[in-house]
PDB file of C-alpha atoms in Angstrom:
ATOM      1  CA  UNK R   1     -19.048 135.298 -39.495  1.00 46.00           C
ATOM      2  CA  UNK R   2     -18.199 138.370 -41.831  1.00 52.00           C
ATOM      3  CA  UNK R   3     -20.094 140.952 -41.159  1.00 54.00           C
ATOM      4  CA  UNK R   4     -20.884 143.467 -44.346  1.00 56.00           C
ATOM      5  CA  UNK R   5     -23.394 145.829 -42.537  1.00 69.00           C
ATOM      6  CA  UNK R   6     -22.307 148.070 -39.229  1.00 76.00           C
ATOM      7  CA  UNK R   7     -24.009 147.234 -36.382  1.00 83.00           C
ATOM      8  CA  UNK R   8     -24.468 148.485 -32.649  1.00 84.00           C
ATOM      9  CA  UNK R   9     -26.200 146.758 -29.632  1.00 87.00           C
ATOM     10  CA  UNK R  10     -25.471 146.471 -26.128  1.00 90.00           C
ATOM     11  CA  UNK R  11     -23.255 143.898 -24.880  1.00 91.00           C
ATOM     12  CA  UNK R  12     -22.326 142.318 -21.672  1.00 91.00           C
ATOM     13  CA  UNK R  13     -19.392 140.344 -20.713  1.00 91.00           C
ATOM     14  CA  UNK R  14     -18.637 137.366 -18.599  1.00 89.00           C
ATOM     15  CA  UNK R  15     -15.817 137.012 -15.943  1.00 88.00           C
ATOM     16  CA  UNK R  16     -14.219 133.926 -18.107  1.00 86.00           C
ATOM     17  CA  UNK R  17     -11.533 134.886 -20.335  1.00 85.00           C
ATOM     18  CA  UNK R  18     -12.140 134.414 -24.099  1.00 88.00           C
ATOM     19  CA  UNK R  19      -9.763 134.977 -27.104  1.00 88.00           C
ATOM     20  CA  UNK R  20     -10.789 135.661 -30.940  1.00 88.00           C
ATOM     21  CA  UNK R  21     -10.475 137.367 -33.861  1.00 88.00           C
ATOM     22  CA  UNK R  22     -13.063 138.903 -36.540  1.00 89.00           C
ATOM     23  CA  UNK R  23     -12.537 140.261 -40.011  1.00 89.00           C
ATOM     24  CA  UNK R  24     -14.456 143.153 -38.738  1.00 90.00           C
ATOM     25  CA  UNK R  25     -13.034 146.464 -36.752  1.00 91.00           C
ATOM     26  CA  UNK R  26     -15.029 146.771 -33.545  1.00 93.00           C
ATOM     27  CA  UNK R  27     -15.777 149.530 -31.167  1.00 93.00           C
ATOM     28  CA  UNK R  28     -16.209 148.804 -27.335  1.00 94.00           C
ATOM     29  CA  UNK R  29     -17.777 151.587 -25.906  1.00 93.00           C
ATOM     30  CA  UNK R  30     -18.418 151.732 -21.834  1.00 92.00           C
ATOM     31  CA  UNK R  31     -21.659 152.454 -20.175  1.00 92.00           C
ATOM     32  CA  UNK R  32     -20.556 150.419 -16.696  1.00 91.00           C
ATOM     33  CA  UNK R  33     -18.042 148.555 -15.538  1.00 91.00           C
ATOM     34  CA  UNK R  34     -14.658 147.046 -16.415  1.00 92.00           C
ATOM     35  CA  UNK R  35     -13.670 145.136 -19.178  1.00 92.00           C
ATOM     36  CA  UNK R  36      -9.775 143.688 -18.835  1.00 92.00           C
ATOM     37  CA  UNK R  37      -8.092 143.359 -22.588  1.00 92.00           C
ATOM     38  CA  UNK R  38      -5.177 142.200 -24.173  1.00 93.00           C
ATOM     39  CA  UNK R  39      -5.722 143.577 -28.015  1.00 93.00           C
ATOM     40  CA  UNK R  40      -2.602 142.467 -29.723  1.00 86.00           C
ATOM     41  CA  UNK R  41       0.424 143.350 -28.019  1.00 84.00           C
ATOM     42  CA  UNK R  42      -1.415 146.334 -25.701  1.00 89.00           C
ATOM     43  CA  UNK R  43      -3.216 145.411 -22.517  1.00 91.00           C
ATOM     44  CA  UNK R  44      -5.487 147.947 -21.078  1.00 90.00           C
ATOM     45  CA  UNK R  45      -9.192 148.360 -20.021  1.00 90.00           C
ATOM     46  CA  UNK R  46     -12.183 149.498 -21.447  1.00 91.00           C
ATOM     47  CA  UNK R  47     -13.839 151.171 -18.783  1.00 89.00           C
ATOM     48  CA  UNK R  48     -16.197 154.656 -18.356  1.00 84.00           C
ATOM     49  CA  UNK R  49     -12.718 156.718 -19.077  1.00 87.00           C
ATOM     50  CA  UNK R  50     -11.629 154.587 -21.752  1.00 92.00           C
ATOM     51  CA  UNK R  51     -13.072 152.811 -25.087  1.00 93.00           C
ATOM     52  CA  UNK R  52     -11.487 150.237 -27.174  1.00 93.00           C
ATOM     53  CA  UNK R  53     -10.839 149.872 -30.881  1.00 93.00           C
ATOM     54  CA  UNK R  54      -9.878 146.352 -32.014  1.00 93.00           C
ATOM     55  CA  UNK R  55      -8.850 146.223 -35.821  1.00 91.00           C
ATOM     56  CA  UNK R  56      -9.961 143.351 -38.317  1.00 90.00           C
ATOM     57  CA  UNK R  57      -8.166 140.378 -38.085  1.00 89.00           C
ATOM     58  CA  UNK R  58      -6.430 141.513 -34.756  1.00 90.00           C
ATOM     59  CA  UNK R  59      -6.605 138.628 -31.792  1.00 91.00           C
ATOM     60  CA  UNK R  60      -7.743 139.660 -28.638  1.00 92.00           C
ATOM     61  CA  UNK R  61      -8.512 138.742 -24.975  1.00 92.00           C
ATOM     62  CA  UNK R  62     -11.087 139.842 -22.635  1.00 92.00           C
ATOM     63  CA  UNK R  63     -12.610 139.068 -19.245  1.00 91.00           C
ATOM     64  CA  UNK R  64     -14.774 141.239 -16.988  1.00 90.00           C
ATOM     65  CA  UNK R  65     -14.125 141.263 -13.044  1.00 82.00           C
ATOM     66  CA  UNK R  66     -17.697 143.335 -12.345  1.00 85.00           C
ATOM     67  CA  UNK R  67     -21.247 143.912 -13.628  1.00 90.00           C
ATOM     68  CA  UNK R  68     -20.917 145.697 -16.689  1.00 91.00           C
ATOM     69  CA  UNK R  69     -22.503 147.476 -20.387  1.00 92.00           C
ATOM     70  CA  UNK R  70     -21.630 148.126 -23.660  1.00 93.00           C
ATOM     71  CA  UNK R  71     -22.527 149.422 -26.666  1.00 92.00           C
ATOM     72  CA  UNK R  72     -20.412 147.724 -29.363  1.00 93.00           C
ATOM     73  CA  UNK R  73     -19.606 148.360 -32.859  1.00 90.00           C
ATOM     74  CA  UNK R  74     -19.069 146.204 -35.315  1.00 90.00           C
ATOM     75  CA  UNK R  75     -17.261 148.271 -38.383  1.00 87.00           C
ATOM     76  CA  UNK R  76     -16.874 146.212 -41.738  1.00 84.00           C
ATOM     77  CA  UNK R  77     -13.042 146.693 -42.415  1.00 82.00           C
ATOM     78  CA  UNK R  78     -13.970 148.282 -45.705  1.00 77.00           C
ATOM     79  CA  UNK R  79     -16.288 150.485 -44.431  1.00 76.00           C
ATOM     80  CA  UNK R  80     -14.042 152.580 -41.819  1.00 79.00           C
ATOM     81  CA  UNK R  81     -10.034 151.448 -43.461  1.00 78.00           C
ATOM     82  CA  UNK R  82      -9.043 154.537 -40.988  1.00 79.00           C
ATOM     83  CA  UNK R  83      -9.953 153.038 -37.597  1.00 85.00           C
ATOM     84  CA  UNK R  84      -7.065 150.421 -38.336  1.00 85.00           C
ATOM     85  CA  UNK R  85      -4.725 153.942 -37.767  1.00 82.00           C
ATOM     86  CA  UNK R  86      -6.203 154.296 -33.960  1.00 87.00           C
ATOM     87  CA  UNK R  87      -4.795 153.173 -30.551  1.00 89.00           C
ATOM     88  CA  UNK R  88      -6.411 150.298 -29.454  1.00 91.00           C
ATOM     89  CA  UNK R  89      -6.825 152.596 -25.908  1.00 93.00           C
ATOM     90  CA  UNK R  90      -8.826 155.777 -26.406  1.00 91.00           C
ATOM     91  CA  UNK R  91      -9.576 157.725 -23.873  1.00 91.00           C
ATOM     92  CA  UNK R  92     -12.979 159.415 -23.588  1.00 87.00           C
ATOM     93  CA  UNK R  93     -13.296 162.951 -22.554  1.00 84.00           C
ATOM     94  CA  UNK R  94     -17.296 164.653 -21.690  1.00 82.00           C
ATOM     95  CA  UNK R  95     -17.891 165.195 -25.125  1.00 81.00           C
ATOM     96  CA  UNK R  96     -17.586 161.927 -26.377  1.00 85.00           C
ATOM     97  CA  UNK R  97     -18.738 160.529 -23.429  1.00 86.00           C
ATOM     98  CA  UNK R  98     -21.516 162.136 -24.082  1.00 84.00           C
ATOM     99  CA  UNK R  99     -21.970 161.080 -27.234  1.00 85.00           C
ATOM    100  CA  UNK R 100     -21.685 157.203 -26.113  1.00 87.00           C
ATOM    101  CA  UNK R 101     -24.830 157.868 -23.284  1.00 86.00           C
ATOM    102  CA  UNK R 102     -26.449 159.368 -26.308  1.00 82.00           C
ATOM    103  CA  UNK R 103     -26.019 156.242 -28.172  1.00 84.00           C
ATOM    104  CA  UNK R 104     -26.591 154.191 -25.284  1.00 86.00           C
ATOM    105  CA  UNK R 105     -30.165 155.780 -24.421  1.00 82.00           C
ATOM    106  CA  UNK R 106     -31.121 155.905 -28.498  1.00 79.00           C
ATOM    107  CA  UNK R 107     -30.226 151.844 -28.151  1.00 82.00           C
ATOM    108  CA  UNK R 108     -32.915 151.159 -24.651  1.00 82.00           C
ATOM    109  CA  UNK R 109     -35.258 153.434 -26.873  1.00 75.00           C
ATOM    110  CA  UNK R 110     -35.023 150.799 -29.824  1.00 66.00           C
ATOM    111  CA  UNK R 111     -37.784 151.559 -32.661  1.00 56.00           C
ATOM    112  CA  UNK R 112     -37.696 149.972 -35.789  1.00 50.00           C
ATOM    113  CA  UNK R 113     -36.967 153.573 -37.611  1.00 44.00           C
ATOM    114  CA  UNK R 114     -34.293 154.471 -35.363  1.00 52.00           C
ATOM    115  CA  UNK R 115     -31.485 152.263 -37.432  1.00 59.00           C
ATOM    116  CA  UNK R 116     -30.844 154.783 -40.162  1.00 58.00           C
ATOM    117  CA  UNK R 117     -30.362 157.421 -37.652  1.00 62.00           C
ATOM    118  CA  UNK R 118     -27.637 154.757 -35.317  1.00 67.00           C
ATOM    119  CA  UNK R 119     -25.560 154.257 -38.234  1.00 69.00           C
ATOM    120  CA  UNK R 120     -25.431 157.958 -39.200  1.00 69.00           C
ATOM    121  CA  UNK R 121     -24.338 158.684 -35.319  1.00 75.00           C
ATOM    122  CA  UNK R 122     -21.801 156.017 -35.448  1.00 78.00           C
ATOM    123  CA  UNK R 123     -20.384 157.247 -38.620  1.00 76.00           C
ATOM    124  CA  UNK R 124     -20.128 160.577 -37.138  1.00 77.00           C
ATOM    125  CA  UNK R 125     -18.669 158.789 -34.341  1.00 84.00           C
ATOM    126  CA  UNK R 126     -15.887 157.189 -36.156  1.00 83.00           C
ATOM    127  CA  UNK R 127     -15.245 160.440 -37.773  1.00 79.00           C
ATOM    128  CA  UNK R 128     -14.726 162.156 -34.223  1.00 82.00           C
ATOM    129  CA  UNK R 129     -12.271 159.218 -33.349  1.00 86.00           C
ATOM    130  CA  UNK R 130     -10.477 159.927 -36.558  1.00 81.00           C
ATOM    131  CA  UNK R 131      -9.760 163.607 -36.484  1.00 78.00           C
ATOM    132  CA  UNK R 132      -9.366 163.294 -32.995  1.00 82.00           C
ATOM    133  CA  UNK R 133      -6.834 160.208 -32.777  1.00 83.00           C
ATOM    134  CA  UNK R 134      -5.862 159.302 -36.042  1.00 73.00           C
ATOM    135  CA  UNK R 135      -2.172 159.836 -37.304  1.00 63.00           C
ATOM    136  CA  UNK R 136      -1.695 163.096 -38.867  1.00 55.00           C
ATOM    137  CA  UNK R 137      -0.085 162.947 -42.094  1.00 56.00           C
ATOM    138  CA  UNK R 138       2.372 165.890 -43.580  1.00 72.00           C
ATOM    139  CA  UNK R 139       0.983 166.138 -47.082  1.00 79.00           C
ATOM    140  CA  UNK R 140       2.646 168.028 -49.835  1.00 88.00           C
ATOM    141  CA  UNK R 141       0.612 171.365 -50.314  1.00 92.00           C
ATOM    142  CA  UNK R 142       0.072 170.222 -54.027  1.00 93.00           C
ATOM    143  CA  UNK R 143      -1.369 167.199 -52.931  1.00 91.00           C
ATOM    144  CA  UNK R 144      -3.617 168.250 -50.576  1.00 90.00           C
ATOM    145  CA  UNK R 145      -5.353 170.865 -53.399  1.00 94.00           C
ATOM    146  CA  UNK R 146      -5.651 167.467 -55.564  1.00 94.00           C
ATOM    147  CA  UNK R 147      -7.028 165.771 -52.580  1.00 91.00           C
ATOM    148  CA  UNK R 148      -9.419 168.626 -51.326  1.00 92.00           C
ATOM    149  CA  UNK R 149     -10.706 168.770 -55.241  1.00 95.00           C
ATOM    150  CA  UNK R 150     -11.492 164.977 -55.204  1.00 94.00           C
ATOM    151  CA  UNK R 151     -12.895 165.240 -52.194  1.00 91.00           C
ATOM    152  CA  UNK R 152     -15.566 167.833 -52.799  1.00 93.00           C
ATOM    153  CA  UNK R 153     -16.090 166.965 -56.355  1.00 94.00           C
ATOM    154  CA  UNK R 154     -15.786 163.091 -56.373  1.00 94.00           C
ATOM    155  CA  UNK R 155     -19.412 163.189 -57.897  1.00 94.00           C
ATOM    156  CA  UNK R 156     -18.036 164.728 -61.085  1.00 94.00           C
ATOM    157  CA  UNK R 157     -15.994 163.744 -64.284  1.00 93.00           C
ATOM    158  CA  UNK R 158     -12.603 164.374 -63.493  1.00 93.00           C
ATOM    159  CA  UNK R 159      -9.542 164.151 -65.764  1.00 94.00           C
ATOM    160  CA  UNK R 160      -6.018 163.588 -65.218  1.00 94.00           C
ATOM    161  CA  UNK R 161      -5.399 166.943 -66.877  1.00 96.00           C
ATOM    162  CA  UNK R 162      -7.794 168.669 -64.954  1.00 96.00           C
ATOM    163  CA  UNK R 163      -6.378 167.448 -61.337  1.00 96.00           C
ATOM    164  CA  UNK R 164      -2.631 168.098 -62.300  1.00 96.00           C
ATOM    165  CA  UNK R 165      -3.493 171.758 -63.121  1.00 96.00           C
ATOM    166  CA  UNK R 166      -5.199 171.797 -59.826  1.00 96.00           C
ATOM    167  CA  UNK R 167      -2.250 170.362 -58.607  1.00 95.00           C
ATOM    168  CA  UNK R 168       0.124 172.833 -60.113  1.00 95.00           C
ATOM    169  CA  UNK R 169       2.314 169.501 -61.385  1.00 95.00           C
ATOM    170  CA  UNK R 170       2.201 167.561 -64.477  1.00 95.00           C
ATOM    171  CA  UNK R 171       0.029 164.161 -64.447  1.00 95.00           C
ATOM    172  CA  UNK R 172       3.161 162.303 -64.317  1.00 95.00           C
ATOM    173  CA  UNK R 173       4.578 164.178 -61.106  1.00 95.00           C
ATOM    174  CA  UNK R 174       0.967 164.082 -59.702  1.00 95.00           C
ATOM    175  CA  UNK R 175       0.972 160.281 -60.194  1.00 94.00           C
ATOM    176  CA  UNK R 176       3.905 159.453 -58.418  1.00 93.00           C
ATOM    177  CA  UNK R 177       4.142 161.992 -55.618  1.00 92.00           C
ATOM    178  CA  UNK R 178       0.213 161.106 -54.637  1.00 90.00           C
ATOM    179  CA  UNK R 179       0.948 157.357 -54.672  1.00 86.00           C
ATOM    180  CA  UNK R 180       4.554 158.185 -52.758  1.00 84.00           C
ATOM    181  CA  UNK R 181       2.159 160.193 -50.389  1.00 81.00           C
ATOM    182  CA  UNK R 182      -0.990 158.504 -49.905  1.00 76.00           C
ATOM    183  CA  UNK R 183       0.001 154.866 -51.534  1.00 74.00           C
ATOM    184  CA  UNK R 184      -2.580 155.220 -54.267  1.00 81.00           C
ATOM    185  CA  UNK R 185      -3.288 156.720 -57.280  1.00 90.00           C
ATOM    186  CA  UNK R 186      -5.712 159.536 -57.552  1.00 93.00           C
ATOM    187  CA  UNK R 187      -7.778 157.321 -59.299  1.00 93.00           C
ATOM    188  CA  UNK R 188      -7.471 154.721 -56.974  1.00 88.00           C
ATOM    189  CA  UNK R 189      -8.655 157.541 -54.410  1.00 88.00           C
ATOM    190  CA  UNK R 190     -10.946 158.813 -56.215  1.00 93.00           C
ATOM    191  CA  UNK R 191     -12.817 155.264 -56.387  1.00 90.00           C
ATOM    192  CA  UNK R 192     -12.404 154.668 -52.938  1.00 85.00           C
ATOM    193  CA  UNK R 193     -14.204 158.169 -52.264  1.00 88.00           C
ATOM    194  CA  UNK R 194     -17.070 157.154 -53.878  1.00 91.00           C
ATOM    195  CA  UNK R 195     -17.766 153.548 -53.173  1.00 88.00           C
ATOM    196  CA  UNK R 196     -17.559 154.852 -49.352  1.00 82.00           C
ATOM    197  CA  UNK R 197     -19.801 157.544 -49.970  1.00 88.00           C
ATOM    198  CA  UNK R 198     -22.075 154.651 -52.055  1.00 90.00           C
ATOM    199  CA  UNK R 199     -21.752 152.458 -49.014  1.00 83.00           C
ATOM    200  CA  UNK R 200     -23.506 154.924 -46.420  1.00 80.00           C
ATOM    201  CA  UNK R 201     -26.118 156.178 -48.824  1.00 87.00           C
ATOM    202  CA  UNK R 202     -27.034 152.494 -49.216  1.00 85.00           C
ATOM    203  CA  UNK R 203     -26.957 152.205 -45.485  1.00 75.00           C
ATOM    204  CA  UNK R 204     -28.480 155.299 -44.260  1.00 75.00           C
ATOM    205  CA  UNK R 205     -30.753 156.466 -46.915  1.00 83.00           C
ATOM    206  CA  UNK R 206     -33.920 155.505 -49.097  1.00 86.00           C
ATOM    207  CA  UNK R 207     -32.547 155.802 -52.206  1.00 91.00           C
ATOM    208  CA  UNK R 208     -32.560 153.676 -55.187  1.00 93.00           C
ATOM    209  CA  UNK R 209     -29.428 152.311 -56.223  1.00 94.00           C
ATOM    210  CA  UNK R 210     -29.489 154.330 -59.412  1.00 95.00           C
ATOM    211  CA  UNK R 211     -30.028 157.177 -57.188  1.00 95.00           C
ATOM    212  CA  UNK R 212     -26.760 156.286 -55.128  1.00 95.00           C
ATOM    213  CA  UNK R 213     -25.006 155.829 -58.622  1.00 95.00           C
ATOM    214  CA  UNK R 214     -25.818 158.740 -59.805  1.00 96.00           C
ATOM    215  CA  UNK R 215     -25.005 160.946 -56.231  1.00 95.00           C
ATOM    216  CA  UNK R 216     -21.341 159.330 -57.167  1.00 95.00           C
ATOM    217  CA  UNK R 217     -20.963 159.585 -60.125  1.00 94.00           C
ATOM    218  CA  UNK R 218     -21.526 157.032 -61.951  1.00 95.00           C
ATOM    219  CA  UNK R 219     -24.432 157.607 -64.790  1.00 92.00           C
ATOM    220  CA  UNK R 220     -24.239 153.663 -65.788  1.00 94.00           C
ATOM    221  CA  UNK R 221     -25.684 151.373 -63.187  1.00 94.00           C
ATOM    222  CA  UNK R 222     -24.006 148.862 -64.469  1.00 94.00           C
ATOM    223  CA  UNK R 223     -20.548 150.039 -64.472  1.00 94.00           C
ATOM    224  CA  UNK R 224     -21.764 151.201 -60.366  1.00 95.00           C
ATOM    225  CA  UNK R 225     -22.879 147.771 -59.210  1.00 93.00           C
ATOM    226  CA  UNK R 226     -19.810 145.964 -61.260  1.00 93.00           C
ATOM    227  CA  UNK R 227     -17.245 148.121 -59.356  1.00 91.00           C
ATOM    228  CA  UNK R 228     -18.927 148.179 -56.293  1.00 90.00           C
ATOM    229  CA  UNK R 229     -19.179 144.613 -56.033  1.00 86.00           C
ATOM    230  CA  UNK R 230     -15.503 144.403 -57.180  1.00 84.00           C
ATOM    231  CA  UNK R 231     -14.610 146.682 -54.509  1.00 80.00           C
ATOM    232  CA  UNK R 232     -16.686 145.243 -51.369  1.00 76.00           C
ATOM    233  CA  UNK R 233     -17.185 141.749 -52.519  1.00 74.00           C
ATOM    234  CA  UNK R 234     -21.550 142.220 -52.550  1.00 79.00           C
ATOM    235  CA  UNK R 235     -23.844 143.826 -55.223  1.00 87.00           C
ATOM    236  CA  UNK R 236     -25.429 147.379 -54.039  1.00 89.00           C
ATOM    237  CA  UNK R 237     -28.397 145.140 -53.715  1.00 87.00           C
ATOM    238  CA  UNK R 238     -27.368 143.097 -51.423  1.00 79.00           C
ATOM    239  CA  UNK R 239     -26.555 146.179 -49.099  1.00 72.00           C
ATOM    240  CA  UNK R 240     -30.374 147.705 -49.594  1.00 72.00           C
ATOM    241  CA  UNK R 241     -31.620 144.021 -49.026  1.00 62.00           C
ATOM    242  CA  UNK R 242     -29.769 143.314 -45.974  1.00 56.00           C
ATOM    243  CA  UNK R 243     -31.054 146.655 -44.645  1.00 54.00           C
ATOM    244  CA  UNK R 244     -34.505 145.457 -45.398  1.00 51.00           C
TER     245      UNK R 244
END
C-alpha cells in the first residue's frame, strides 16, 4: 500500500524471517531487543545502539531472535528524498537515544491531539539524521549564496536576474553550474522547497490550504493545488482530509 502521510507506531517483530519492499522510506527505531536485517546488500541489526533506515523501493529481510519494540517510521519517499543518502546502519548515541524514548513514551501516552506534535518530532528527527549522517556535499561558494537565498526566501518572487546577482554569475553560468552541482535547476529547487515546506504545513498545522499557498508563495490557489498535485501525485486536500 502507498503510503502519502508519515506515520509512527510501535511495532513488534516475529522470530520468522520475512522479505519485502515498500515505496515508502522507513525508520526502525529500538526500544528493546534485536532485530536481525539484511537491507539490500548490508546486513546488520537494529538494536538499542543501532537504528535502521530502509529506502523506498529497497528489499529487505528481517527476523527477531528475542522479545522486542519499536517505534517505526514510515517516511513517504517524497516527503524526506534525503534519507535515501543515509546508511542503512545508524548508530545511536544518548542524544538521539534520547530522543527515540521521548518518542517512544509520547507514543504509550497516545491522545488524539498528540499527532501534530509526532510528526513535527519526527521531522526534526529526520533532520538530526541528516546533518548528522547525510553525505556532505562541496558546493561552489556561489552556489551556496543562491541556495542560502532560496532557502530563506522561497516564500517570495524570485527572478533569474535577481539570484544570479546573488550569485555573483550570469543566469546562464548559474543555470548550469547549479544543475552540474545539485542536478536541478534553481527553479526546479526552488519548487521543491516549497511543496516540502507545503507538505508539513498541511501535515502539522491548522491552516487552510490558501493559507499554506500563500506561506509559499503561491498567491493563486489554483496554480498551488495544480503543482502540488503534479508534484506528489494528491490534491492539498487530500493531505488535510487524510489528516482528518
Amino acid at each position: 500500500m502507498k503510503h502519502t502521510n508519515l506515520t509512527l507506531d510501535l511495532r513488534s517483530y516475529s522470530h520468522e524471517a520475512k522479505s519485502h519492499q515498500h515505496d515508502y522510506h522507513q525508520l526502525v527505531l529500538p526500544i528493546a531487543g534485536h532485530l536481525a536485517m539484511n537491507i539490500g546488500n548490508q546486513e546488520g541489526h537494529a538494536s538499542p545502539q543501532q537504528a535502521a533506515v530502509i529506502s523506498a523501493g529497497q528489499n529487505h529481510e528481517f527476523a527477531a531472535s528475542d522479545l522486542n519494540s519499536f517505534v517505526v517510521a514510515d517516511v513517504p519517499a517524497a516527503l524526506a528524498p534525503e534519507l535515501e543518502k543515509l546508511p542503512a546502519f545508524i548508530p545511536l548515541d544518548g542524544a538521539l537515544a534520547h530522543y527515540v524514548a521521548f518518542l517512544h513514551q509520547n507514543l504509550l501516552l497516545k491522545q488524539p491531539q498528540s499527532t501534530s506534535s509526532e510528526r513535527q518530532m519526527l521531522l526534526l528527527l529526520i533532520q538530526l539524521l541528516q546533518e548528522r549522517f547525510g553525505t556532505a556535499v562541496q558546493v561552489d561558494h556561489r552556489i551556496a549564496a543562491a541556495i542560502s537565498y532560496l532557502d530563506h526566501r522561497f516564500n517570495e518572487t524570485i527572478s533569474a536576474a535577481t539570484l544570479a546577482a546573488v550569485a555573483n554569475l550570469s543566469q546562464r553560468q548559474l543555470n548550469e553550474l547549479f544543475r552540474r552541482q545539485l542536478g536541478m535547476t534553481p527553479q526546479q529547487y526552488l519548487i521543491e522547497k516549497r511543496m516540502q515546506q507545503a507538505w508539513q504545513l498541511l501535515e502539522t498545522t491548522a491552516l487552510s490550504i490558501q493559507q499554506v499557498a500563500d506561506s509559499v508563495g503561491y498567491s493563486n490557489l489554483s496554480a498551488f493545488s495544480d503543482r502540488f498535485k503534479k508534484h506528489f501525485g494528491h490534491s492539498p486536500s487530500h493531505f488535510r482530509q487524510s489528516n482528518k
